[in-house]
Amino acid sequence: MPKVLYDVSPDGYAVITINRPDKLNAISLSVVSKLNDILDHINVESLKFLIITGAGSRSFCAGGDLNDFHGEMSADEAYNLLKPMQEVLYKLATLPIPTIAWMNGLARGGGLEIASACDFRFATNAANYGFIQGQLGISTGWGGGTLLYERIHPQQAFQWMIEADVKDVQELKEIGFIQKIITEETISSQHELLAPFLNRSFDQMTLWKQQRLSKMSLDSLAIQMDNEVKACSQLWVSEEHKEALKQFFNKNNK
Ligand SMILES: CC[C@H](C(=O)O)C(=O)SCCNC(=O)CCNC(=O)[C@H](O)C(C)(C)COP(=O)(O)OP(=O)(O)OC[C@H]1O[C@@H](n2cnc3c(N)ncnc32)[C@H](O)[C@@H]1OP(=O)(O)O
């Protein structure tokens, strides 16, 4: 089965589905490459908006696949490992049509970075969500921390980075990270949430996204996201990160 699905609805939107439910939709290096390819070739002229979601009902995305994103390496090697997904998130964040993260299940680490790259976040009340990189001895490594500062109040973003805690949808709504709570996982069963997006014209949606992007300094965004990858790369070689990975693999008997 393909690890990333791309479907276009006759209603004028597309859906990217991370399709690794047995691994809680963790982002492997091949998923990074496929996401990049989709975003490089997406025909935005024929779409009103784009949704990104995860397969199954347990997880939106559990972050980077720790089988790919781990191992003894230098900071430069860590940078080269992390950089491609940061480029994917920059492309997603600057796509010229509105984007929705349909958070059908839990999200951890880079999964929240993917959600932060989207303009809107709709999340199921049956899961929880955490920028947990701080617990792993690292910081966000795909530019999602920079993007979080674009989505919620800087004080809240700063606190979440440091606390690195897991939050439920109520708290996420309170801090403005999510815009809607989805009570079922299937996109097709939630017409009322998508109606405002479906009922607008292609030109309106493009215009509003242009207006949104005009409020962001895209050159500065690219530099800040790249600096974030560099910073994470420096932490990648820390003893704390090595220990955190060892605990994950011991727990999962890898
Ligand atoms: C790479 C950097 C990036 C960034 O910040 O830029 C990051 O995303 S760093 C953060 C990476 N993500 C994590 O650390 C989360 C790791 N996963 C977990 O802590 C747990 O899986 C959890 C809490 C999400 C769910 O725990 P639960 O006990 O309910 O499930 P399992 O742990 O048994 O997981 C089921 C199945 O999925 C595999 N899995 C889960 N997460 C990952 C992952 N990130 N990478 C690879 N594989 C993952 C897990 O190994 C199990 O597979 P199985 O074959 O059944 O053992």
Short mmCIF file of C-alpha atoms and ligand atoms in Angstrom, two decimals:
data_model
loop_
_atom_site.label_atom_id
_atom_site.label_comp_id
_atom_site.label_asym_id
_atom_site.label_seq_id
_atom_site.Cartn_x
_atom_site.Cartn_y
_atom_site.Cartn_z
CA MET A 1 0.00 0.00 0.00
CA PRO A 2 1.32 3.54 -0.77
CA LYS A 3 2.62 5.27 2.34
CA VAL A 4 1.05 8.57 1.27
CA LEU A 5 -2.30 8.82 -0.51
CA TYR A 6 -3.44 11.78 -2.59
CA ASP A 7 -7.09 12.08 -3.52
CA VAL A 8 -8.96 14.86 -5.31
CA SER A 9 -12.62 15.34 -4.42
CA PRO A 10 -15.15 16.31 -7.12
CA ASP A 11 -16.10 19.06 -4.64
CA GLY A 12 -12.90 20.95 -5.45
CA TYR A 13 -10.45 20.00 -2.70
CA ALA A 14 -7.65 17.45 -2.27
CA VAL A 15 -6.71 15.19 0.64
CA ILE A 16 -3.20 14.01 1.51
CA THR A 17 -3.30 10.97 3.81
CA ILE A 18 -0.24 9.74 5.66
CA ASN A 19 -0.85 6.00 5.30
CA ARG A 20 1.23 4.18 7.93
CA PRO A 21 -1.43 3.42 10.58
CA ASP A 22 0.55 0.49 11.96
CA LYS A 23 3.27 3.00 12.88
CA LEU A 24 0.82 5.69 14.01
CA ASN A 25 1.51 7.47 10.71
CA ALA A 26 5.09 8.27 11.69
CA ILE A 27 6.98 10.15 8.99
CA SER A 28 9.61 7.92 7.36
CA LEU A 29 12.16 9.26 4.89
CA SER A 30 10.14 7.82 2.01
CA VAL A 31 7.05 9.66 3.29
CA VAL A 32 9.08 12.90 3.34
CA SER A 33 10.04 12.35 -0.29
CA LYS A 34 6.47 11.56 -1.35
CA LEU A 35 5.04 14.60 0.46
CA ASN A 36 7.61 16.79 -1.26
CA ASP A 37 6.69 15.33 -4.64
CA ILE A 38 2.96 15.87 -4.08
CA LEU A 39 3.48 19.50 -3.04
CA ASP A 40 5.79 20.15 -5.99
CA HIS A 41 3.17 18.91 -8.47
CA ILE A 42 -0.14 19.83 -6.87
CA ASN A 43 -2.48 21.60 -9.30
CA VAL A 44 -3.66 24.38 -6.99
CA GLU A 45 -5.59 26.10 -9.78
CA SER A 46 -8.14 23.29 -9.63
CA LEU A 47 -8.49 23.27 -5.84
CA LYS A 48 -10.26 25.42 -3.27
CA PHE A 49 -8.26 23.97 -0.37
CA LEU A 50 -6.06 21.06 0.73
CA ILE A 51 -6.55 18.72 3.69
CA ILE A 52 -3.77 16.66 5.27
CA THR A 53 -4.76 13.80 7.56
CA GLY A 54 -3.66 10.40 8.84
CA ALA A 55 -4.94 6.91 8.04
CA GLY A 56 -6.97 5.08 10.64
CA SER A 57 -8.58 6.50 13.74
CA ARG A 58 -5.75 6.23 16.26
CA SER A 59 -3.21 8.68 14.99
CA PHE A 60 -2.85 11.78 12.84
CA CYS A 61 0.94 11.55 13.00
CA ALA A 62 3.36 10.37 15.71
CA GLY A 63 6.15 12.56 14.36
CA GLY A 64 9.37 11.52 12.69
CA ASP A 65 9.87 7.76 12.30
CA LEU A 66 12.47 7.13 14.97
CA ASN A 67 13.87 4.23 12.97
CA ASP A 68 14.88 6.75 10.32
CA PHE A 69 15.39 9.79 12.51
CA HIS A 70 17.92 8.45 14.98
CA GLY A 71 21.42 7.09 15.23
CA GLU A 72 24.95 8.27 15.93
CA MET A 73 25.61 11.20 13.67
CA SER A 74 27.23 14.62 13.58
CA ALA A 75 25.25 17.84 13.83
CA ASP A 76 25.84 18.38 10.09
CA GLU A 77 24.47 14.92 9.32
CA ALA A 78 21.45 15.59 11.56
CA TYR A 79 20.85 18.86 9.68
CA ASN A 80 20.89 17.04 6.34
CA LEU A 81 18.50 14.43 7.76
CA LEU A 82 16.01 16.99 9.09
CA LYS A 83 16.19 19.64 6.34
CA PRO A 84 14.03 17.91 3.66
CA MET A 85 10.97 17.76 5.92
CA GLN A 86 11.49 21.39 6.88
CA GLU A 87 11.34 22.22 3.17
CA VAL A 88 8.12 20.22 2.90
CA LEU A 89 6.61 22.21 5.78
CA TYR A 90 7.65 25.50 4.20
CA LYS A 91 5.95 24.48 0.95
CA LEU A 92 2.84 23.41 2.87
CA ALA A 93 2.77 26.65 4.89
CA THR A 94 3.12 28.83 1.78
CA LEU A 95 0.79 26.87 -0.52
CA PRO A 96 -1.39 29.43 -2.36
CA ILE A 97 -4.63 27.80 -1.19
CA PRO A 98 -5.99 27.32 2.35
CA THR A 99 -4.87 24.16 4.13
CA ILE A 100 -6.53 22.15 6.90
CA ALA A 101 -4.86 19.64 9.23
CA TRP A 102 -7.62 17.09 9.85
CA MET A 103 -6.25 15.64 13.07
CA ASN A 104 -8.04 12.29 13.13
CA GLY A 105 -6.02 10.98 16.08
CA LEU A 106 -3.03 11.62 18.32
CA ALA A 107 -0.10 13.74 17.24
CA ARG A 108 3.36 13.97 18.71
CA GLY A 109 6.45 16.01 17.84
CA GLY A 110 6.73 16.51 14.12
CA GLY A 111 3.05 15.60 13.77
CA LEU A 112 2.26 18.87 15.52
CA GLU A 113 4.77 20.59 13.26
CA ILE A 114 2.84 19.36 10.22
CA ALA A 115 -0.38 20.64 11.81
CA SER A 116 1.29 24.00 12.50
CA ALA A 117 2.21 24.28 8.82
CA CYS A 118 -1.51 24.28 7.97
CA ASP A 119 -3.76 27.35 8.09
CA PHE A 120 -6.45 25.54 10.08
CA ARG A 121 -6.47 22.62 12.51
CA PHE A 122 -9.52 20.48 13.16
CA ALA A 123 -8.88 17.82 15.82
CA THR A 124 -10.73 14.83 17.19
CA ASN A 125 -11.72 14.93 20.85
CA ALA A 126 -10.71 11.28 21.11
CA ALA A 127 -6.98 11.97 21.17
CA ASN A 128 -4.27 14.19 22.64
CA TYR A 129 -1.47 16.20 21.15
CA GLY A 130 2.04 17.14 22.22
CA PHE A 131 5.07 19.09 21.06
CA ILE A 132 7.15 16.59 23.07
CA GLN A 133 10.54 17.30 21.53
CA GLY A 134 11.61 18.98 24.76
CA GLN A 135 11.13 15.66 26.57
CA LEU A 136 13.49 14.04 24.05
CA GLY A 137 16.38 16.41 24.68
CA ILE A 138 15.87 18.19 21.37
CA SER A 139 13.76 21.04 20.00
CA THR A 140 11.44 21.08 16.99
CA GLY A 141 13.49 20.05 13.97
CA TRP A 142 11.30 20.71 10.93
CA GLY A 143 10.47 24.41 11.40
CA GLY A 144 7.23 23.68 13.21
CA GLY A 145 8.23 25.73 16.24
CA THR A 146 8.62 28.81 14.03
CA LEU A 147 5.23 28.07 12.51
CA LEU A 148 3.63 27.62 15.92
CA TYR A 149 4.51 31.23 16.71
CA GLU A 150 2.46 32.17 13.63
CA ARG A 151 -0.57 30.22 14.88
CA ILE A 152 -0.95 31.03 18.58
CA HIS A 153 0.10 33.75 21.01
CA PRO A 154 3.93 33.81 21.27
CA GLN A 155 3.77 33.39 25.05
CA GLN A 156 1.68 30.22 24.63
CA ALA A 157 4.01 28.90 21.93
CA PHE A 158 7.08 29.59 24.04
CA GLN A 159 5.51 27.87 27.06
CA TRP A 160 4.50 24.79 25.03
CA MET A 161 8.04 24.40 23.70
CA ILE A 162 9.45 24.41 27.23
CA GLU A 163 6.69 22.40 28.93
CA ALA A 164 6.65 19.87 26.04
CA ASP A 165 3.38 18.55 27.39
CA VAL A 166 0.48 16.64 25.82
CA LYS A 167 -2.78 18.60 25.55
CA ASP A 168 -6.42 17.69 24.93
CA VAL A 169 -8.67 19.45 22.45
CA GLN A 170 -10.24 21.68 25.07
CA GLU A 171 -6.88 23.22 25.94
CA LEU A 172 -5.90 23.43 22.28
CA LYS A 173 -9.12 25.33 21.54
CA GLU A 174 -8.49 27.65 24.52
CA ILE A 175 -5.04 28.63 23.19
CA GLY A 176 -6.38 28.94 19.65
CA PHE A 177 -4.30 26.14 18.18
CA ILE A 178 -7.33 24.29 16.83
CA GLN A 179 -10.33 25.90 15.21
CA LYS A 180 -12.81 23.01 15.24
CA ILE A 181 -13.31 19.83 17.27
CA ILE A 182 -14.17 16.83 15.11
CA THR A 183 -16.30 14.20 16.79
CA GLU A 184 -15.79 11.57 14.12
CA GLU A 185 -12.64 10.80 12.19
CA THR A 186 -14.03 10.55 8.67
CA ILE A 187 -13.82 13.76 6.68
CA SER A 188 -16.87 12.84 4.60
CA SER A 189 -19.03 12.65 7.73
CA GLN A 190 -18.31 16.23 8.77
CA HIS A 191 -19.86 18.32 6.01
CA GLU A 192 -20.86 21.08 8.39
CA LEU A 193 -17.20 21.74 9.22
CA LEU A 194 -16.18 21.95 5.59
CA ALA A 195 -19.27 23.78 4.30
CA PRO A 196 -17.75 27.29 4.60
CA PHE A 197 -14.75 26.13 2.58
CA LEU A 198 -16.84 24.28 -0.01
CA ASN A 199 -19.28 27.14 -0.52
CA ARG A 200 -16.67 29.73 -1.53
CA SER A 201 -15.29 30.21 -5.02
CA PHE A 202 -11.81 29.16 -6.14
CA ASP A 203 -10.87 32.84 -6.60
CA GLN A 204 -12.11 33.81 -3.13
CA MET A 205 -10.06 31.04 -1.48
CA THR A 206 -6.91 31.99 -3.40
CA LEU A 207 -7.38 35.67 -2.63
CA TRP A 208 -7.85 35.06 1.10
CA LYS A 209 -4.75 32.86 1.25
CA GLN A 210 -2.74 35.52 -0.58
CA GLN A 211 -3.96 38.02 2.01
CA ARG A 212 -2.97 35.66 4.85
CA LEU A 213 0.51 35.11 3.40
CA SER A 214 0.98 38.85 2.90
CA LYS A 215 0.85 39.18 6.70
CA MET A 216 3.84 36.83 7.00
CA SER A 217 7.37 37.75 5.97
CA LEU A 218 8.08 34.65 3.89
CA ASP A 219 11.82 35.37 3.52
CA SER A 220 12.12 35.70 7.29
CA LEU A 221 9.99 32.57 7.77
CA ALA A 222 12.35 30.54 5.58
CA ILE A 223 15.40 31.79 7.48
CA GLN A 224 13.83 31.16 10.89
CA MET A 225 12.72 27.64 9.90
CA ASP A 226 16.24 26.87 8.65
CA ASN A 227 17.74 28.23 11.89
CA GLU A 228 15.37 25.93 13.77
CA VAL A 229 16.74 22.90 11.91
CA LYS A 230 20.29 24.02 12.71
CA ALA A 231 19.44 24.42 16.39
CA CYS A 232 17.79 20.99 16.59
CA SER A 233 20.79 19.47 14.83
CA GLN A 234 23.07 20.79 17.55
CA LEU A 235 20.86 19.16 20.21
CA TRP A 236 20.55 15.94 18.19
CA VAL A 237 23.91 14.68 19.45
CA SER A 238 23.07 15.34 23.12
CA GLU A 239 23.13 12.58 25.72
CA GLU A 240 19.53 13.46 26.64
CA HIS A 241 18.38 12.74 23.09
CA LYS A 242 20.30 9.47 22.93
CA GLU A 243 18.76 8.36 26.23
CA ALA A 244 15.25 9.30 25.09
CA LEU A 245 15.62 7.23 21.93
CA LYS A 246 17.00 4.31 23.93
CA GLN A 247 13.91 4.41 26.16
CA PHE A 248 11.58 4.43 23.14
CA PHE A 249 13.27 1.46 21.51
CA ASN A 250 13.48 -0.47 24.80
CA LYS A 251 9.75 0.10 25.33
CA ASN A 252 9.04 -1.08 21.83
CA ASN A 253 11.61 -3.86 22.09
CA LYS A 254 13.45 -2.71 19.01
C1 LIG B 1 12.42 13.55 14.01
C2 LIG B 1 12.33 14.84 14.66
C3 LIG B 1 10.91 15.30 14.75
C4 LIG B 1 10.94 16.75 15.06
O1 LIG B 1 10.69 17.14 16.19
O2 LIG B 1 11.22 17.53 14.14
C5 LIG B 1 10.08 14.53 15.72
O3 LIG B 1 8.95 14.21 15.43
S1 LIG B 1 10.71 14.08 17.27
C6 LIG B 1 9.31 13.21 18.02
C7 LIG B 1 9.15 11.84 17.43
N1 LIG B 1 7.95 11.15 17.96
C8 LIG B 1 7.92 10.53 19.16
O4 LIG B 1 8.86 10.58 19.93
C9 LIG B 1 6.68 9.76 19.51
C10 LIG B 1 7.05 8.27 19.64
N2 LIG B 1 5.89 7.45 19.91
C11 LIG B 1 5.38 7.33 21.17
O5 LIG B 1 5.82 7.95 22.11
C12 LIG B 1 4.21 6.39 21.33
O6 LIG B 1 4.15 5.57 20.18
C13 LIG B 1 2.86 7.10 21.51
C14 LIG B 1 2.83 7.80 22.87
C15 LIG B 1 2.64 8.08 20.39
C16 LIG B 1 1.75 6.03 21.48
O7 LIG B 1 2.08 5.00 22.41
P1 LIG B 1 1.30 3.59 22.33
O8 LIG B 1 1.85 2.74 23.43
O9 LIG B 1 -0.16 3.86 22.26
O10 LIG B 1 1.71 2.97 20.92
P2 LIG B 1 3.12 2.29 20.55
O11 LIG B 1 4.23 3.07 21.14
O12 LIG B 1 3.06 0.83 20.85
O13 LIG B 1 3.16 2.53 18.96
C17 LIG B 1 2.40 1.72 18.08
C18 LIG B 1 3.33 1.36 16.93
O14 LIG B 1 3.74 2.59 16.27
C19 LIG B 1 5.15 2.70 16.31
N3 LIG B 1 5.52 4.10 16.46
C20 LIG B 1 4.90 5.03 17.21
N4 LIG B 1 5.53 6.22 17.12
C21 LIG B 1 6.57 6.03 16.27
C22 LIG B 1 7.62 6.86 15.76
N5 LIG B 1 7.68 8.18 16.05
N6 LIG B 1 8.55 6.32 14.93
C23 LIG B 1 8.48 5.00 14.59
N7 LIG B 1 7.51 4.14 15.02
C24 LIG B 1 6.58 4.67 15.86
C25 LIG B 1 5.57 1.87 17.51
O15 LIG B 1 6.93 1.49 17.37
C26 LIG B 1 4.61 0.71 17.42
O16 LIG B 1 5.04 -0.14 16.37
P3 LIG B 1 5.23 -1.72 16.65
O17 LIG B 1 5.82 -2.26 15.40
O18 LIG B 1 3.85 -2.21 16.96
O19 LIG B 1 6.14 -1.81 17.86
#
